[in-house]
Coordinates of C-alpha atoms in Angstrom, one line a residue:
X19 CA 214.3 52.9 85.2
X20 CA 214.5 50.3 87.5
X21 CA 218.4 50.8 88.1
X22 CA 218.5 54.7 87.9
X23 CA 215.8 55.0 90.2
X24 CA 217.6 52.8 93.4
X25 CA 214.2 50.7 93.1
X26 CA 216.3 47.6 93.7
X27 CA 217.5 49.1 97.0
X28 CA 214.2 49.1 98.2
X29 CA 212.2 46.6 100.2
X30 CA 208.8 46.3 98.3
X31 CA 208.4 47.0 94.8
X32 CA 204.4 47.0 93.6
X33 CA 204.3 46.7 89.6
X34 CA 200.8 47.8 87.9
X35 CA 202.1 46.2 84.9
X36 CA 200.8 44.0 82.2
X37 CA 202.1 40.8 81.3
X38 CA 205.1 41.3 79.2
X39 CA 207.0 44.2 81.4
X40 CA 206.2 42.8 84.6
X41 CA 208.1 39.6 83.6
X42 CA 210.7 42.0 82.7
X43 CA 210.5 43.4 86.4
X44 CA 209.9 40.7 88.5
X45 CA 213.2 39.4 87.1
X46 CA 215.1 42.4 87.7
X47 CA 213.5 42.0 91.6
X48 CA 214.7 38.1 91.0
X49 CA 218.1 39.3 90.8
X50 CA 218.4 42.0 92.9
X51 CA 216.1 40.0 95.6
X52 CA 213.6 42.3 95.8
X53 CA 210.1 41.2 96.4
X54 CA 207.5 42.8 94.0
X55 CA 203.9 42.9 94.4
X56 CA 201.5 41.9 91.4
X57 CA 197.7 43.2 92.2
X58 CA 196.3 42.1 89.3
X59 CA 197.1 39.5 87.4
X60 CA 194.9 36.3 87.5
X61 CA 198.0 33.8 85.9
X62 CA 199.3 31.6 88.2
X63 CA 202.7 31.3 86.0
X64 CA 203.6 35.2 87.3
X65 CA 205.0 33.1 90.0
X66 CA 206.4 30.0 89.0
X67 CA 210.7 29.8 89.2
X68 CA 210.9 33.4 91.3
X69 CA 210.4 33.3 94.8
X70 CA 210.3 37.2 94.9
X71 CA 206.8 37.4 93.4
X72 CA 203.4 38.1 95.2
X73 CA 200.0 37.3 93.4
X74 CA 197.7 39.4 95.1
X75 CA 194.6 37.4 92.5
X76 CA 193.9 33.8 94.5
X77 CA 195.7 30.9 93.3
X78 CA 193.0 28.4 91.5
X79 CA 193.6 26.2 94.1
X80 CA 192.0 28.8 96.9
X81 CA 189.1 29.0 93.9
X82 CA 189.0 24.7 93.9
X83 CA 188.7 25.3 97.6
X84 CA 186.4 27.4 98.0
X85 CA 183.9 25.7 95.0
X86 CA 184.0 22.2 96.5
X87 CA 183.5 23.5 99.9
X88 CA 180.3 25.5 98.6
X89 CA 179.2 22.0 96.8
X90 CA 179.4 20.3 99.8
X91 CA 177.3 22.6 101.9
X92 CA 174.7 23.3 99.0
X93 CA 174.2 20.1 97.4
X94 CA 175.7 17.0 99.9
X95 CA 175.3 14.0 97.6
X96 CA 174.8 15.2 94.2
X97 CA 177.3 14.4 91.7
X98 CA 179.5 17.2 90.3
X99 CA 179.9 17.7 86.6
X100 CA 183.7 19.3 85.3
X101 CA 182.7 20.8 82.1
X102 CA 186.4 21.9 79.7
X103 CA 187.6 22.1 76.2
X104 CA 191.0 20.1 76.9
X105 CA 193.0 23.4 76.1
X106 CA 196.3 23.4 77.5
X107 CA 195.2 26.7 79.5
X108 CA 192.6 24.9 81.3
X109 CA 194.7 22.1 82.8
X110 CA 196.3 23.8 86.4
X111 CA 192.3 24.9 86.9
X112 CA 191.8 21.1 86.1
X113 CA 194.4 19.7 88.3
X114 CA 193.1 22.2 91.3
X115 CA 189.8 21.1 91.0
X116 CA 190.4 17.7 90.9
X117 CA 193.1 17.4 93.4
X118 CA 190.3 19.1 95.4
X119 CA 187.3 16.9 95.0
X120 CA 189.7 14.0 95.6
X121 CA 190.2 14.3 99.2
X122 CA 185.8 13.7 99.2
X123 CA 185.4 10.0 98.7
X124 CA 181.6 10.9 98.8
X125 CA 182.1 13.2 96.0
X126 CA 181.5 11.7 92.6
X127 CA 182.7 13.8 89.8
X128 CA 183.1 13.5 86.0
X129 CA 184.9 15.8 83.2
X130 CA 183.4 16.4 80.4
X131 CA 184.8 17.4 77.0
X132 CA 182.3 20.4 75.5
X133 CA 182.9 18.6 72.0
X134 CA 180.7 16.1 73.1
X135 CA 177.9 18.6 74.6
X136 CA 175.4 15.8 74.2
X137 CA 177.2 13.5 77.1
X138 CA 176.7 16.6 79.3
X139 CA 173.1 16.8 78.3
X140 CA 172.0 12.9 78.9
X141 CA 173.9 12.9 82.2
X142 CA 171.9 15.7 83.4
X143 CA 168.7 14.0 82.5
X144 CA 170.1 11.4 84.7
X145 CA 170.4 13.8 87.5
X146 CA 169.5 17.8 86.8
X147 CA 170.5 18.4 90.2
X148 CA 174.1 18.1 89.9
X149 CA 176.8 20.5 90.3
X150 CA 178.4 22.2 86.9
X151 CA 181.5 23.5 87.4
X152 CA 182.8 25.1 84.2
X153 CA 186.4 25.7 83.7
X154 CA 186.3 26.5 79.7
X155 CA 188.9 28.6 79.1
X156 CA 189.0 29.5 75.3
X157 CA 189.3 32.8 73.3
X158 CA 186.8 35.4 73.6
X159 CA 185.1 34.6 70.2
X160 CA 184.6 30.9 71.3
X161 CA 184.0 31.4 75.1
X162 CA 180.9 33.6 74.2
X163 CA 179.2 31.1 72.0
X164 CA 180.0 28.5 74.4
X165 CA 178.5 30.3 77.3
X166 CA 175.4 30.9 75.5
X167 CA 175.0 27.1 74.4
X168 CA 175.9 26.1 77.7
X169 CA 173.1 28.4 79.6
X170 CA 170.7 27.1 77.1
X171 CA 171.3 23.4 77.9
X172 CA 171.1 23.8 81.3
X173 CA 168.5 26.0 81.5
X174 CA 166.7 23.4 79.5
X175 CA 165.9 21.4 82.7
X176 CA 163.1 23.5 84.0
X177 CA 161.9 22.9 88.0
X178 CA 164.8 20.8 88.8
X179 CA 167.8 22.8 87.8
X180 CA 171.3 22.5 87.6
X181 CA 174.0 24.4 90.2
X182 CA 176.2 26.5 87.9
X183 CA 179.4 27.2 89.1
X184 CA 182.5 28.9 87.0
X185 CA 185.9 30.4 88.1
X186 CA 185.4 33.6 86.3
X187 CA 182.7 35.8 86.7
X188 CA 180.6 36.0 83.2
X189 CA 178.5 38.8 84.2
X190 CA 181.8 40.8 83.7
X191 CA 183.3 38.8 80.9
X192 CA 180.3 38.1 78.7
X193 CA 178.7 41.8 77.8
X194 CA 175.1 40.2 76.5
X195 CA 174.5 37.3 78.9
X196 CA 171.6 36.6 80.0
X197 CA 171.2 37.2 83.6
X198 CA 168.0 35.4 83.9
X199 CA 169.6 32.2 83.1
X200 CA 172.1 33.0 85.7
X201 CA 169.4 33.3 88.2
X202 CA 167.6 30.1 87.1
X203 CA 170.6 28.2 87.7
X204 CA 171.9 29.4 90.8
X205 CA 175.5 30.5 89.4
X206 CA 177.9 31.0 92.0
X207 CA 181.1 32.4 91.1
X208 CA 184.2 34.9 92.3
X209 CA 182.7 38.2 91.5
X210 CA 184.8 41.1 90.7
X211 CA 183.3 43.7 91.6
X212 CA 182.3 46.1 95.2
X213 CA 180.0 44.0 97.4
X214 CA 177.4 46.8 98.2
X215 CA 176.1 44.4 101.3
X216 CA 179.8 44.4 102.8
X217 CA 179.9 47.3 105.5
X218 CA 183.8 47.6 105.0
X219 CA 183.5 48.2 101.5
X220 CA 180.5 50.3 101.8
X221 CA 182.4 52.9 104.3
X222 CA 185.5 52.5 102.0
X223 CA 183.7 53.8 98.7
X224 CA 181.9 56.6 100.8
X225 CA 185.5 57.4 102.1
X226 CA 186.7 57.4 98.6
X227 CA 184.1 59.5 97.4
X228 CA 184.8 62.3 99.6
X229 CA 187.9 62.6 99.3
X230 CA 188.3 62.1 95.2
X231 CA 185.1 63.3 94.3
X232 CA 184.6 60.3 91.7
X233 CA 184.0 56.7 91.9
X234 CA 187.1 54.7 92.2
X235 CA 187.8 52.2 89.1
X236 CA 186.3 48.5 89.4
X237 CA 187.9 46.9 92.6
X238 CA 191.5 48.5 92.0
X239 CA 191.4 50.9 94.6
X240 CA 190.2 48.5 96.9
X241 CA 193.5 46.0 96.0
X242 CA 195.7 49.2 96.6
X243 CA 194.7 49.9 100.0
X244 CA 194.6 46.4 101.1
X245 CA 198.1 45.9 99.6
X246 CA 199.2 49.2 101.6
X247 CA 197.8 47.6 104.5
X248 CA 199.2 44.3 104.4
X249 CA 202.7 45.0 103.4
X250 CA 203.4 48.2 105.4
X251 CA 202.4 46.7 108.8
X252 CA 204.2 43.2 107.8
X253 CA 206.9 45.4 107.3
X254 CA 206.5 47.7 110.1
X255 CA 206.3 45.1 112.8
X256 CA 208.9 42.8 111.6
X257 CA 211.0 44.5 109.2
X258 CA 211.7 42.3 105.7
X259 CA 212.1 38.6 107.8
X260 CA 208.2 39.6 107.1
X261 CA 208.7 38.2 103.9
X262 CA 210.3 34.5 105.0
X263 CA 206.6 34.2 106.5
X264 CA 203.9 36.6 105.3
X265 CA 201.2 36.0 107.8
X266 CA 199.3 38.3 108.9
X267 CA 196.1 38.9 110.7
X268 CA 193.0 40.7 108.6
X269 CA 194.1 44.5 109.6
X270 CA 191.2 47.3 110.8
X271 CA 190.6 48.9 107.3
X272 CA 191.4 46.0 104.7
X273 CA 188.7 44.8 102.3
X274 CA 189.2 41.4 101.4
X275 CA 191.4 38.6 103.2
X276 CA 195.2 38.5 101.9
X277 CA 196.7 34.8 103.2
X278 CA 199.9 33.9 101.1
X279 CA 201.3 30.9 100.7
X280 CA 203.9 28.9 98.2
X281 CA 203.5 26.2 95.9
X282 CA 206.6 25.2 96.4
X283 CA 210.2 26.5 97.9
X284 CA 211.0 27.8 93.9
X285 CA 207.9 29.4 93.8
X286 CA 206.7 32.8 94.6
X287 CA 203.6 33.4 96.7
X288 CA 200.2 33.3 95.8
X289 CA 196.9 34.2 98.0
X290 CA 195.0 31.6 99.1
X291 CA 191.8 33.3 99.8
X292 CA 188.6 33.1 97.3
X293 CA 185.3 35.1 98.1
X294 CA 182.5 32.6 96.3
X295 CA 179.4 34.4 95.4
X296 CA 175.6 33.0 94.1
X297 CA 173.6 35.5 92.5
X298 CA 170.5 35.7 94.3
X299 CA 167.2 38.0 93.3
X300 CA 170.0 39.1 90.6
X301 CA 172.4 40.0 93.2
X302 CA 175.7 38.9 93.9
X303 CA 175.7 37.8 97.8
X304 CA 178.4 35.9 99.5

């Protein structure tokens, strides 16, 4: 399909696949230099060894960023707590977050391995006003039973709470968790889903439902015109030397920032823009 159809002739290829088939494409796009467009994906090895790949999903170190940054403005001289099962799939959100903290000498943080809950625990009894950043990253089966232990530990601390931070939203991930906890502990993370206080996104879904006469999917439509956006005017104003610096200014009409950037020269591109949430009065507000 990809030859028959002159795709490779073209200048942008976007790929709504899943994991397997877009490997498959973005290294047919490798060889035929074609860049191709990933909206969804959250896995930062889509772009490791081919240039020609765009992570539309921010890299973990725009999520590092944009956690430390909200630590510092929230809660200046607390100590920050890393909490992680040593999995191998934990380690680049790890490194990011680390790497992160580093350049704040006034930051003091610790990891802690969630075999040993009860290190956690008498650290926070130190201190219950620390940051938790969580970064667990298990299967499904093991990540629900760990965010349920987790909540109740920290919730534990009653008055003088915890900050709960975590790279992926569990208000979307975990179906039965319990939101009260959430609001107890002040959990900020990247949520997923249409900001209803955002007056861009608000005229977008009113927009949408006009003209489709249906809600549009989670955030996917949302990705799909900001992708539009971004890539048609980058190519429309500078033809595909676009691509040797994708830059471009937020356009009238896009959602969410799109900044790329590489890794390195081998790499493809990744966005470097998180939106951090905290879940106030049960709300999501940035």
């Amino acid at each position: 399909a990809f030859r028959s159809h002159d795709v490779a002739h073209s200048d942008l290829l976007i790929a709504l696949l899943t994991r397997q088939p877009f490997e498959r494409a973005a290294q047919l796009a490798k060889e035929s230099q074609l860049f191709i467009v990933n909206p969804v994906s959250d896995r930062p090895e889509i772009v490791q060894g081919n240039p020609y790949v765009f992570k539309c999903m921010p890299s973990l170190a725009a999520y590092a960023k944009s956690t430390v940054r909200a630590i510092r403005q929230e809660l200046p001289g607390q100590p920050v707590y890393i909490v992680h099962s040593g999995a191998k799939g934990e380690a680049a959100a790890q490194e990011a977050l680390v790497a992160e903290l580093q350049q704040y000498p006034d930051i003091q943080y610790t990891l802690y391995n969630w075999s040993s809950p009860a290190k956690l625990t008498a650290a926070l009894k130190g201190n219950p006003l620390a940051a938790v950043v969580s970064i667990y990253q298990q299967d499904r089966s093991k990540n629900r039973i760990y965010v349920s232990q987790l909540l109740n530990k920290l919730s534990a601390f009653k008055g003088k709470s915890p900050t709960l931070f975590s790279f992926t939203d569990w208000t979307v991930e975990q179906s039965d968790v319990d939101f009260a906890q959430l609001q107890g502990l002040n959990y900020h993370t990247f949520y997923a889903d249409w900001d209803r206080n955002d007056e861009r996104q608000k005229e977008f879904l009113n927009l949408f439902r006009q003209r489709y006469r249906t809600e549009p999917v989670g955030a996917y439509a949302g990705m799909a015109n900001d992708i539009i956006l971004f890539f048609v005017t980058g190519l429309q104003q500078k033809g595909t030397e676009f691509f040797r610096t994708p830059t471009l200014k937020m356009q009238q009409g896009m959602l969410w920032p799109l900044r790329f950037a590489q890794s390195n020269t081998g790499n493809g591109f990744e966005n470097q823009e998180a939106l951090l949430y905290k879940m106030t009065d049960y709300r999501f507000v940035r």
